[in-house]
Amino acid sequence: MYNCIVLIISKILSGFIRIFKKNSGNIIGKIAMKLSPNIIKYFKIDCPVIAVTATNGKTTTNNVISYIIKNNGKKVVSNTEGNNMETGIVTKLIKSSSLSGKINADFVTLEVDESYVPKVFKKIRLDTLIVLDFFRDQLDRNGEEESLILKINEFLKDYNGNLILNNDDPNVARLGKANPENKNVYYFSVDKYEFATKKEKEVGEGKFCPFCKTRLEYEYYQYSHIGKFKCPKCDYGENDIFLKVKNVNVKEGTFEVENNQETINYKTLANSIYTIYNYAATLAFSKLYNLNAQNALATFKLDNGRCEEIDVAGCKTLVNLAKNPTGANVSLRILNEDSDEKDLLFVLNDNIADGFDVSWIWDINFNIQNVNRIITSGKRAYDIAIRIKASGFDKEKIEAYLDLNEAVKALYKTEGKKYVIANYTALQPTRKAIFDYKKE
Ligand SMILES: [Zn+2]
């Protein structure tokens, strides 16, 4: 009864907030959890619950999954806005439930912050957990990456639902090997693509076998520590692959998947190997639930600063979020795979949500080609400018602007393609500045 009252109060509040603001974020969930800390248990969910967790790519993957479900004519409840902590998930469920707490949908799909997976799914049933990757990320907030992996592994000890894992990330595939009693583990993998390297190009994390501590051997690296690896001592890395993506062409956004001796061709709007890994995860999910993903992947448009393409008066601009070295390296990788002349804008803030410690920028691989100018902006415009200068990039071609609008103006001073990298709180202001400039 009490939870029902809390739910009604929260729904009324949510209605008020909607009148004044478009997105209530976590506020409703925060208030509801203050009134009833375990309110999340009150929701009645009969349909499959899917969760996506990772350091990078949670939002895109969850949004694609939600899009595939809708494209198959089914009803989905999903936190596509990216509010991925318990309060954000509670907010979403409050908005989507009936007064009795019933969720009326065919699927609930949730993007969940890595550290919240055990907290949330101790309280609500989980059918399928998708894990994409683990990289070093916001150390002052998340703690060491290893302790995060161990936290999720601890949760998996009592979990027997589906587990969809990236077989090409040694930090992720280990969760399958560490939990052999779970018979519902499904691995996805992407075959070597044209820009894969023999040696690791960017700083990675998975250097040693988590089981016998031997150095892992790589046949190739796709990006960062993602690639085809194997432990020479205990054979860690050898798994039956449930879904394999082949013949990737990142320029065209095309690839193939074999399914029951039949080859399915995919044509997508993806423009990076990183996005194709996210798509591979969504295809493993689709295969498991017998959903068709071909139409959905052909029309899904990357937006909201996730490898987003913006046309500014005929000038192609690619905007990508980077909260950590891998995010930035992925953006620079896409830039290097493009042989055209271009300029780069890097916007760096150090607000609470970014983490105050910006030392991660020293782990970015700034070995870049065919870049004419680099503009920097954000609260830490000068830190990132110094970092780029230290990498050997001609300092005469670096311009720093604390004012974001000035920086965007400077970016479009010359012709040619533009690449934009922005960290967490810098992303939306940067997109706004670009769209404002475009309007002018
Ligand atoms: Zn080993």
Short mmCIF file of C-alpha atoms and ligand atoms in Angstrom, two decimals:
data_model
loop_
_atom_site.label_atom_id
_atom_site.label_comp_id
_atom_site.label_asym_id
_atom_site.label_seq_id
_atom_site.Cartn_x
_atom_site.Cartn_y
_atom_site.Cartn_z
CA MET A 1 0.00 0.00 0.00
CA TYR A 2 2.76 2.43 0.99
CA ASN A 3 4.67 1.75 -2.26
CA CYS A 4 1.49 2.35 -4.22
CA ILE A 5 1.15 5.79 -2.59
CA VAL A 6 4.83 6.57 -3.30
CA LEU A 7 4.25 5.58 -6.93
CA ILE A 8 1.21 7.84 -7.24
CA ILE A 9 3.09 10.79 -5.67
CA SER A 10 6.03 10.16 -8.03
CA LYS A 11 3.76 10.02 -11.07
CA ILE A 12 2.10 13.32 -10.12
CA LEU A 13 5.56 14.92 -9.62
CA SER A 14 6.68 13.50 -12.94
CA GLY A 15 3.65 15.09 -14.62
CA PHE A 16 4.53 18.47 -13.10
CA ILE A 17 8.15 18.21 -14.16
CA ARG A 18 7.09 17.32 -17.69
CA ILE A 19 5.16 20.60 -17.90
CA PHE A 20 8.30 22.62 -17.14
CA LYS A 21 11.09 20.47 -18.46
CA LYS A 22 11.44 17.83 -21.13
CA ASN A 23 13.61 15.28 -19.37
CA SER A 24 13.33 14.75 -15.62
CA GLY A 25 16.56 12.71 -15.53
CA ASN A 26 16.96 11.03 -12.14
CA ILE A 27 14.92 13.41 -9.97
CA ILE A 28 11.69 11.39 -9.74
CA GLY A 29 13.60 8.20 -8.96
CA LYS A 30 15.67 10.00 -6.33
CA ILE A 31 12.56 11.26 -4.54
CA ALA A 32 10.78 7.88 -4.80
CA MET A 33 13.82 6.07 -3.38
CA LYS A 34 14.03 8.56 -0.49
CA LEU A 35 10.41 7.71 0.37
CA SER A 36 10.80 3.98 -0.29
CA PRO A 37 14.39 2.73 -0.81
CA ASN A 38 13.29 -0.56 -2.41
CA ILE A 39 10.54 0.88 -4.61
CA ILE A 40 12.17 -0.86 -7.60
CA LYS A 41 10.96 -4.23 -6.20
CA TYR A 42 7.37 -3.00 -6.39
CA PHE A 43 7.22 -3.04 -10.22
CA LYS A 44 5.60 -6.06 -11.83
CA ILE A 45 7.52 -6.99 -14.96
CA ASP A 46 6.36 -10.12 -16.84
CA CYS A 47 8.38 -9.62 -20.04
CA PRO A 48 12.11 -10.30 -20.61
CA VAL A 49 14.44 -7.79 -18.95
CA ILE A 50 17.63 -7.04 -20.92
CA ALA A 51 20.58 -5.05 -19.54
CA VAL A 52 23.57 -3.60 -21.36
CA THR A 53 26.70 -2.70 -19.44
CA ALA A 54 30.22 -1.66 -20.46
CA THR A 55 32.68 1.18 -20.13
CA ASN A 56 31.92 2.47 -23.62
CA GLY A 57 28.99 1.93 -25.99
CA LYS A 58 26.14 1.27 -23.52
CA THR A 59 23.87 4.02 -24.82
CA THR A 60 24.26 3.20 -28.52
CA THR A 61 23.81 -0.54 -27.97
CA ASN A 62 20.77 -0.14 -25.73
CA ASN A 63 19.19 2.33 -28.15
CA VAL A 64 19.77 0.02 -31.13
CA ILE A 65 18.23 -2.91 -29.21
CA SER A 66 15.20 -0.80 -28.35
CA TYR A 67 14.95 0.28 -32.02
CA ILE A 68 15.15 -3.35 -33.25
CA ILE A 69 12.35 -4.40 -30.86
CA LYS A 70 10.09 -1.56 -32.05
CA ASN A 71 10.98 -2.35 -35.66
CA ASN A 72 9.66 -5.88 -35.05
CA GLY A 73 6.32 -4.39 -34.01
CA LYS A 74 6.80 -5.02 -30.30
CA LYS A 75 6.47 -2.74 -27.29
CA VAL A 76 9.58 -1.77 -25.35
CA VAL A 77 10.34 0.21 -22.20
CA SER A 78 13.91 1.50 -22.23
CA ASN A 79 16.04 4.23 -20.63
CA THR A 80 17.21 5.43 -24.03
CA GLU A 81 17.97 8.88 -22.57
CA GLY A 82 20.95 7.27 -20.85
CA ASN A 83 19.99 7.70 -17.16
CA ASN A 84 21.76 4.50 -16.18
CA MET A 85 22.02 4.49 -12.38
CA GLU A 86 19.34 3.03 -10.07
CA THR A 87 17.57 6.40 -9.69
CA GLY A 88 17.41 6.82 -13.47
CA ILE A 89 16.04 3.30 -13.96
CA VAL A 90 13.43 3.84 -11.22
CA THR A 91 12.44 7.11 -12.91
CA LYS A 92 11.89 5.26 -16.20
CA LEU A 93 9.84 2.49 -14.54
CA ILE A 94 7.67 5.03 -12.66
CA LYS A 95 6.86 6.81 -15.91
CA SER A 96 6.12 3.55 -17.74
CA SER A 97 4.06 1.67 -15.16
CA SER A 98 0.39 1.53 -14.29
CA LEU A 99 -0.70 2.70 -10.82
CA SER A 100 -0.41 -0.87 -9.60
CA GLY A 101 3.24 -0.89 -10.75
CA LYS A 102 2.65 -3.13 -13.76
CA ILE A 103 4.94 -2.62 -16.74
CA ASN A 104 3.02 -3.27 -19.92
CA ALA A 105 5.64 -4.15 -22.56
CA ASP A 106 7.12 -7.01 -24.60
CA PHE A 107 10.66 -6.15 -23.46
CA VAL A 108 12.34 -3.95 -20.87
CA THR A 109 15.84 -3.00 -22.00
CA LEU A 110 18.14 -1.02 -19.74
CA GLU A 111 21.50 0.60 -20.08
CA VAL A 112 23.10 0.09 -16.65
CA ASP A 113 26.22 1.69 -15.21
CA GLU A 114 28.78 -1.07 -14.50
CA SER A 115 28.86 -0.42 -10.75
CA TYR A 116 25.03 -0.57 -10.53
CA VAL A 117 24.51 -3.99 -12.15
CA PRO A 118 24.66 -5.92 -8.82
CA LYS A 119 22.59 -3.29 -6.95
CA VAL A 120 19.75 -3.12 -9.48
CA PHE A 121 19.50 -6.80 -10.38
CA LYS A 122 19.51 -8.00 -6.82
CA LYS A 123 16.10 -6.37 -6.73
CA ILE A 124 14.61 -7.06 -10.15
CA ARG A 125 14.76 -10.19 -12.28
CA LEU A 126 17.27 -10.10 -15.16
CA ASP A 127 16.93 -12.37 -18.21
CA THR A 128 19.84 -11.27 -20.37
CA LEU A 129 22.99 -9.36 -19.49
CA ILE A 130 25.09 -7.99 -22.36
CA VAL A 131 28.68 -6.97 -21.56
CA LEU A 132 30.54 -5.04 -24.27
CA ASP A 133 33.93 -3.93 -22.93
CA PHE A 134 35.92 -2.79 -19.92
CA PHE A 135 38.39 0.08 -20.22
CA ARG A 136 40.03 2.44 -17.78
CA ASP A 137 37.41 5.07 -17.02
CA GLN A 138 36.94 7.93 -14.56
CA LEU A 139 39.11 6.34 -11.90
CA ASP A 140 38.12 8.79 -9.17
CA ARG A 141 34.47 7.76 -9.57
CA ASN A 142 34.54 4.07 -10.46
CA GLY A 143 37.65 2.87 -8.69
CA GLU A 144 39.99 0.49 -10.44
CA GLU A 145 38.62 -1.33 -13.42
CA GLU A 146 39.64 -4.70 -11.96
CA SER A 147 37.49 -4.15 -8.86
CA LEU A 148 34.52 -3.33 -11.12
CA ILE A 149 34.99 -6.55 -13.08
CA LEU A 150 35.21 -8.52 -9.83
CA LYS A 151 32.01 -6.88 -8.58
CA ILE A 152 30.12 -8.00 -11.68
CA ASN A 153 31.73 -11.44 -11.52
CA GLU A 154 30.52 -11.77 -7.92
CA PHE A 155 26.98 -10.95 -9.06
CA LEU A 156 27.26 -13.60 -11.82
CA LYS A 157 27.95 -16.34 -9.24
CA ASP A 158 24.21 -16.44 -8.48
CA TYR A 159 23.02 -15.58 -11.97
CA ASN A 160 21.85 -18.21 -14.45
CA GLY A 161 20.21 -16.02 -17.09
CA ASN A 162 21.60 -15.34 -20.56
CA LEU A 163 25.03 -13.76 -20.69
CA ILE A 164 26.05 -12.18 -24.00
CA LEU A 165 29.78 -11.44 -23.98
CA ASN A 166 32.29 -9.80 -26.29
CA ASN A 167 34.72 -12.64 -27.01
CA ASP A 168 37.32 -10.16 -28.32
CA ASP A 169 37.75 -8.34 -25.01
CA PRO A 170 39.75 -10.44 -22.50
CA ASN A 171 38.25 -8.37 -19.67
CA VAL A 172 34.76 -9.44 -20.74
CA ALA A 173 35.20 -13.02 -22.01
CA ARG A 174 36.68 -13.95 -18.62
CA LEU A 175 33.22 -13.56 -17.06
CA GLY A 176 32.10 -16.61 -19.05
CA LYS A 177 35.08 -18.79 -18.19
CA ALA A 178 34.84 -17.79 -14.50
CA ASN A 179 31.21 -18.97 -14.36
CA PRO A 180 31.17 -22.42 -16.00
CA GLU A 181 27.99 -23.50 -14.20
CA ASN A 182 26.00 -20.99 -16.28
CA LYS A 183 25.04 -22.84 -19.48
CA ASN A 184 23.53 -19.72 -21.09
CA VAL A 185 26.71 -17.90 -22.13
CA TYR A 186 26.77 -16.56 -25.71
CA TYR A 187 29.89 -15.03 -27.24
CA PHE A 188 30.00 -12.58 -30.11
CA SER A 189 33.05 -11.70 -32.17
CA VAL A 190 34.07 -9.53 -35.12
CA ASP A 191 36.54 -10.82 -37.73
CA LYS A 192 39.74 -8.90 -38.44
CA TYR A 193 39.00 -5.64 -40.29
CA GLU A 194 41.26 -3.75 -42.70
CA PHE A 195 42.79 -1.38 -40.12
CA ALA A 196 43.49 -4.08 -37.52
CA THR A 197 47.14 -4.12 -36.39
CA LYS A 198 49.68 -6.71 -35.38
CA LYS A 199 50.83 -4.57 -32.46
CA GLU A 200 48.69 -2.73 -29.95
CA LYS A 201 48.24 0.85 -31.15
CA GLU A 202 46.46 2.39 -28.21
CA VAL A 203 46.87 1.84 -24.50
CA GLY A 204 44.91 -1.22 -23.44
CA GLU A 205 44.15 -3.09 -20.26
CA GLY A 206 43.94 -6.80 -20.97
CA LYS A 207 47.58 -7.76 -21.12
CA PHE A 208 47.65 -10.82 -18.90
CA CYS A 209 45.54 -13.93 -18.58
CA PRO A 210 43.20 -13.40 -15.60
CA PHE A 211 43.38 -17.16 -14.81
CA CYS A 212 47.09 -18.05 -14.98
CA LYS A 213 48.71 -14.58 -15.29
CA THR A 214 50.58 -15.52 -18.49
CA ARG A 215 50.96 -12.73 -21.07
CA LEU A 216 48.16 -13.04 -23.64
CA GLU A 217 49.11 -13.59 -27.28
CA TYR A 218 47.27 -11.59 -29.92
CA GLU A 219 46.81 -12.59 -33.54
CA TYR A 220 45.65 -8.99 -34.19
CA TYR A 221 44.26 -5.93 -32.43
CA GLN A 222 41.08 -4.27 -33.73
CA TYR A 223 41.32 -1.24 -31.43
CA SER A 224 42.77 -0.75 -27.95
CA HIS A 225 42.98 -4.24 -26.34
CA ILE A 226 40.04 -5.58 -28.38
CA GLY A 227 41.16 -8.29 -30.78
CA LYS A 228 41.86 -11.97 -31.29
CA PHE A 229 43.74 -13.12 -28.19
CA LYS A 230 44.62 -16.39 -26.58
CA CYS A 231 46.45 -17.50 -23.46
CA PRO A 232 49.30 -19.75 -24.62
CA LYS A 233 49.25 -21.64 -21.32
CA CYS A 234 45.61 -22.33 -20.42
CA ASP A 235 43.86 -21.72 -23.78
CA TYR A 236 41.74 -18.92 -22.34
CA GLY A 237 40.13 -17.13 -25.31
CA GLU A 238 38.96 -20.22 -27.20
CA ASN A 239 35.18 -20.30 -27.20
CA ASP A 240 32.34 -21.39 -29.45
CA ILE A 241 31.11 -18.21 -31.09
CA PHE A 242 27.35 -17.71 -31.09
CA LEU A 243 27.45 -14.73 -33.45
CA LYS A 244 30.32 -13.77 -35.74
CA VAL A 245 30.47 -10.61 -37.85
CA LYS A 246 32.61 -10.99 -41.00
CA ASN A 247 33.85 -8.98 -44.01
CA VAL A 248 33.55 -5.62 -42.29
CA ASN A 249 33.86 -2.51 -44.46
CA VAL A 250 33.87 0.50 -42.13
CA LYS A 251 33.70 3.08 -44.92
CA GLU A 252 30.54 1.50 -46.36
CA GLY A 253 29.10 0.39 -43.01
CA THR A 254 28.65 -3.12 -44.42
CA PHE A 255 29.32 -6.59 -42.98
CA GLU A 256 28.08 -10.17 -43.07
CA VAL A 257 26.79 -12.64 -40.51
CA GLU A 258 26.42 -16.38 -41.04
CA ASN A 259 23.26 -17.88 -39.70
CA ASN A 260 22.30 -21.54 -40.26
CA GLN A 261 24.62 -21.82 -43.30
CA GLU A 262 23.01 -18.74 -44.80
CA THR A 263 24.92 -15.45 -45.18
CA ILE A 264 23.03 -12.32 -44.21
CA ASN A 265 24.35 -9.00 -45.55
CA TYR A 266 24.00 -5.90 -43.46
CA LYS A 267 24.16 -2.35 -44.76
CA THR A 268 24.28 0.16 -41.91
CA LEU A 269 25.07 3.82 -41.24
CA ALA A 270 27.92 2.81 -38.89
CA ASN A 271 31.27 4.45 -39.59
CA SER A 272 33.66 2.75 -37.18
CA ILE A 273 34.80 -0.66 -36.00
CA TYR A 274 33.78 0.42 -32.51
CA THR A 275 30.13 0.90 -33.57
CA ILE A 276 30.19 -2.41 -35.45
CA TYR A 277 31.12 -4.16 -32.18
CA ASN A 278 28.05 -2.56 -30.59
CA TYR A 279 25.97 -3.79 -33.53
CA ALA A 280 27.40 -7.31 -33.16
CA ALA A 281 26.08 -7.35 -29.58
CA THR A 282 22.62 -6.27 -30.75
CA LEU A 283 22.69 -9.03 -33.38
CA ALA A 284 23.52 -11.65 -30.75
CA PHE A 285 20.52 -10.37 -28.77
CA SER A 286 18.30 -10.47 -31.91
CA LYS A 287 19.39 -14.02 -32.69
CA LEU A 288 18.66 -15.14 -29.15
CA TYR A 289 15.14 -13.68 -29.21
CA ASN A 290 14.44 -14.47 -32.85
CA LEU A 291 14.04 -10.86 -33.97
CA ASN A 292 14.88 -9.47 -37.41
CA ALA A 293 17.55 -6.76 -37.23
CA GLN A 294 18.30 -6.18 -40.91
CA ASN A 295 15.79 -3.36 -41.47
CA ALA A 296 16.49 -1.73 -38.14
CA LEU A 297 20.28 -1.65 -38.64
CA ALA A 298 19.84 -0.25 -42.16
CA THR A 299 17.97 2.78 -40.85
CA PHE A 300 19.35 3.37 -37.34
CA LYS A 301 20.99 6.81 -37.34
CA LEU A 302 23.73 7.44 -34.81
CA ASP A 303 22.95 10.65 -32.99
CA ASN A 304 23.36 12.57 -29.75
CA GLY A 305 27.13 12.85 -30.18
CA ARG A 306 27.75 9.12 -30.54
CA CYS A 307 29.69 8.99 -33.84
CA GLU A 308 27.09 11.52 -35.02
CA GLU A 309 27.45 13.07 -38.46
CA ILE A 310 26.30 16.68 -38.80
CA ASP A 311 26.26 18.53 -42.11
CA VAL A 312 27.27 22.17 -41.54
CA ALA A 313 26.71 24.02 -44.83
CA GLY A 314 28.13 21.12 -46.83
CA CYS A 315 30.99 20.56 -44.36
CA LYS A 316 30.92 17.02 -42.99
CA THR A 317 31.36 17.02 -39.20
CA LEU A 318 31.71 13.91 -37.05
CA VAL A 319 31.01 14.38 -33.34
CA ASN A 320 31.97 11.73 -30.81
CA LEU A 321 31.83 11.53 -27.04
CA ALA A 322 35.07 10.59 -25.25
CA LYS A 323 34.99 10.12 -21.48
CA ASN A 324 38.20 8.11 -21.32
CA PRO A 325 41.36 7.35 -23.35
CA THR A 326 39.69 4.57 -25.34
CA GLY A 327 36.77 6.82 -26.34
CA ALA A 328 39.23 9.45 -27.58
CA ASN A 329 41.44 6.86 -29.30
CA VAL A 330 38.44 5.42 -31.14
CA SER A 331 37.60 8.90 -32.47
CA LEU A 332 41.20 9.48 -33.54
CA ARG A 333 41.23 6.04 -35.16
CA ILE A 334 38.19 6.98 -37.30
CA LEU A 335 39.99 10.23 -38.15
CA ASN A 336 43.17 8.39 -39.19
CA GLU A 337 41.23 5.89 -41.31
CA ASP A 338 39.94 8.89 -43.30
CA SER A 339 42.60 10.01 -45.81
CA ASP A 340 40.99 13.43 -46.49
CA GLU A 341 42.32 16.72 -45.08
CA LYS A 342 40.59 17.76 -41.88
CA ASP A 343 40.54 19.86 -38.71
CA LEU A 344 39.92 18.66 -35.17
CA LEU A 345 38.10 20.29 -32.26
CA PHE A 346 38.72 18.78 -28.78
CA VAL A 347 36.52 20.06 -25.93
CA LEU A 348 37.50 19.08 -22.38
CA ASN A 349 35.67 19.88 -19.13
CA ASP A 350 36.40 18.81 -15.56
CA ASN A 351 32.96 18.99 -13.92
CA ILE A 352 31.78 16.42 -11.32
CA ALA A 353 30.30 14.08 -13.95
CA ASP A 354 33.58 14.16 -15.90
CA GLY A 355 35.76 13.42 -12.91
CA PHE A 356 38.05 16.25 -11.71
CA ASP A 357 41.14 14.29 -12.71
CA VAL A 358 41.89 14.88 -16.40
CA SER A 359 45.24 13.05 -16.35
CA TRP A 360 43.67 10.39 -18.63
CA ILE A 361 44.35 12.67 -21.60
CA TRP A 362 48.02 11.59 -21.31
CA ASP A 363 46.94 8.04 -22.26
CA ILE A 364 45.47 9.22 -25.57
CA ASN A 365 47.45 8.23 -28.66
CA PHE A 366 47.76 11.55 -30.54
CA ASN A 367 49.65 10.07 -33.47
CA ILE A 368 47.39 11.66 -36.08
CA GLN A 369 47.58 12.11 -39.84
CA ASN A 370 46.31 14.70 -42.35
CA VAL A 371 45.11 17.09 -39.67
CA ASN A 372 45.64 20.75 -40.61
CA ARG A 373 44.63 22.45 -37.36
CA ILE A 374 43.55 21.47 -33.87
CA ILE A 375 41.21 23.75 -31.93
CA THR A 376 40.76 23.14 -28.20
CA SER A 377 38.05 24.42 -25.87
CA GLY A 378 36.21 23.70 -22.60
CA LYS A 379 37.26 24.46 -19.02
CA ARG A 380 40.51 22.59 -19.61
CA ALA A 381 41.21 23.95 -23.12
CA TYR A 382 44.82 24.68 -22.19
CA ASP A 383 45.50 21.26 -20.61
CA ILE A 384 44.41 19.45 -23.75
CA ALA A 385 46.35 21.92 -25.93
CA ILE A 386 49.52 21.20 -23.93
CA ARG A 387 48.90 17.46 -24.17
CA ILE A 388 48.59 17.69 -27.97
CA LYS A 389 51.70 19.88 -28.22
CA ALA A 390 53.63 17.30 -26.17
CA SER A 391 52.71 14.61 -28.70
CA GLY A 392 54.78 16.48 -31.29
CA PHE A 393 51.95 18.16 -33.17
CA ASP A 394 53.08 21.55 -34.58
CA LYS A 395 52.20 24.10 -31.87
CA GLU A 396 51.63 26.82 -34.49
CA LYS A 397 48.61 24.80 -35.64
CA ILE A 398 47.00 24.52 -32.20
CA GLU A 399 44.45 27.16 -31.14
CA ALA A 400 42.88 27.23 -27.65
CA TYR A 401 39.60 29.07 -26.89
CA LEU A 402 37.87 29.06 -23.52
CA ASP A 403 34.71 30.31 -25.27
CA LEU A 404 33.05 27.40 -27.04
CA ASN A 405 31.26 29.52 -29.65
CA GLU A 406 34.57 31.15 -30.57
CA ALA A 407 36.14 27.71 -30.88
CA VAL A 408 33.39 26.47 -33.21
CA LYS A 409 33.69 29.63 -35.30
CA ALA A 410 37.45 29.05 -35.59
CA LEU A 411 36.86 25.40 -36.58
CA TYR A 412 34.78 26.36 -39.61
CA LYS A 413 37.14 29.18 -40.67
CA THR A 414 38.67 26.80 -43.18
CA GLU A 415 37.17 24.23 -45.54
CA GLY A 416 37.52 20.47 -45.25
CA LYS A 417 36.12 17.81 -42.96
CA LYS A 418 35.74 18.40 -39.24
CA TYR A 419 36.16 15.96 -36.38
CA VAL A 420 34.90 16.88 -32.93
CA ILE A 421 35.74 15.09 -29.67
CA ALA A 422 34.04 16.21 -26.46
CA ASN A 423 34.00 14.70 -23.00
CA TYR A 424 30.86 14.05 -20.94
CA THR A 425 29.59 17.47 -19.83
CA ALA A 426 31.18 19.15 -22.85
CA LEU A 427 29.23 17.08 -25.38
CA GLN A 428 25.79 18.72 -25.38
CA PRO A 429 27.10 22.33 -25.19
CA THR A 430 29.43 21.52 -28.09
CA ARG A 431 26.59 20.05 -30.17
CA LYS A 432 24.49 23.12 -29.37
CA ALA A 433 27.31 25.47 -30.42
CA ILE A 434 27.66 23.57 -33.72
CA PHE A 435 23.90 23.62 -34.41
CA ASP A 436 23.77 27.35 -33.49
CA TYR A 437 26.63 28.04 -35.88
CA LYS A 438 24.86 26.01 -38.55
CA LYS A 439 21.72 28.16 -38.15
CA GLU A 440 23.74 31.34 -38.74
ZN ZN B 1 45.90 -18.52 -18.94
#
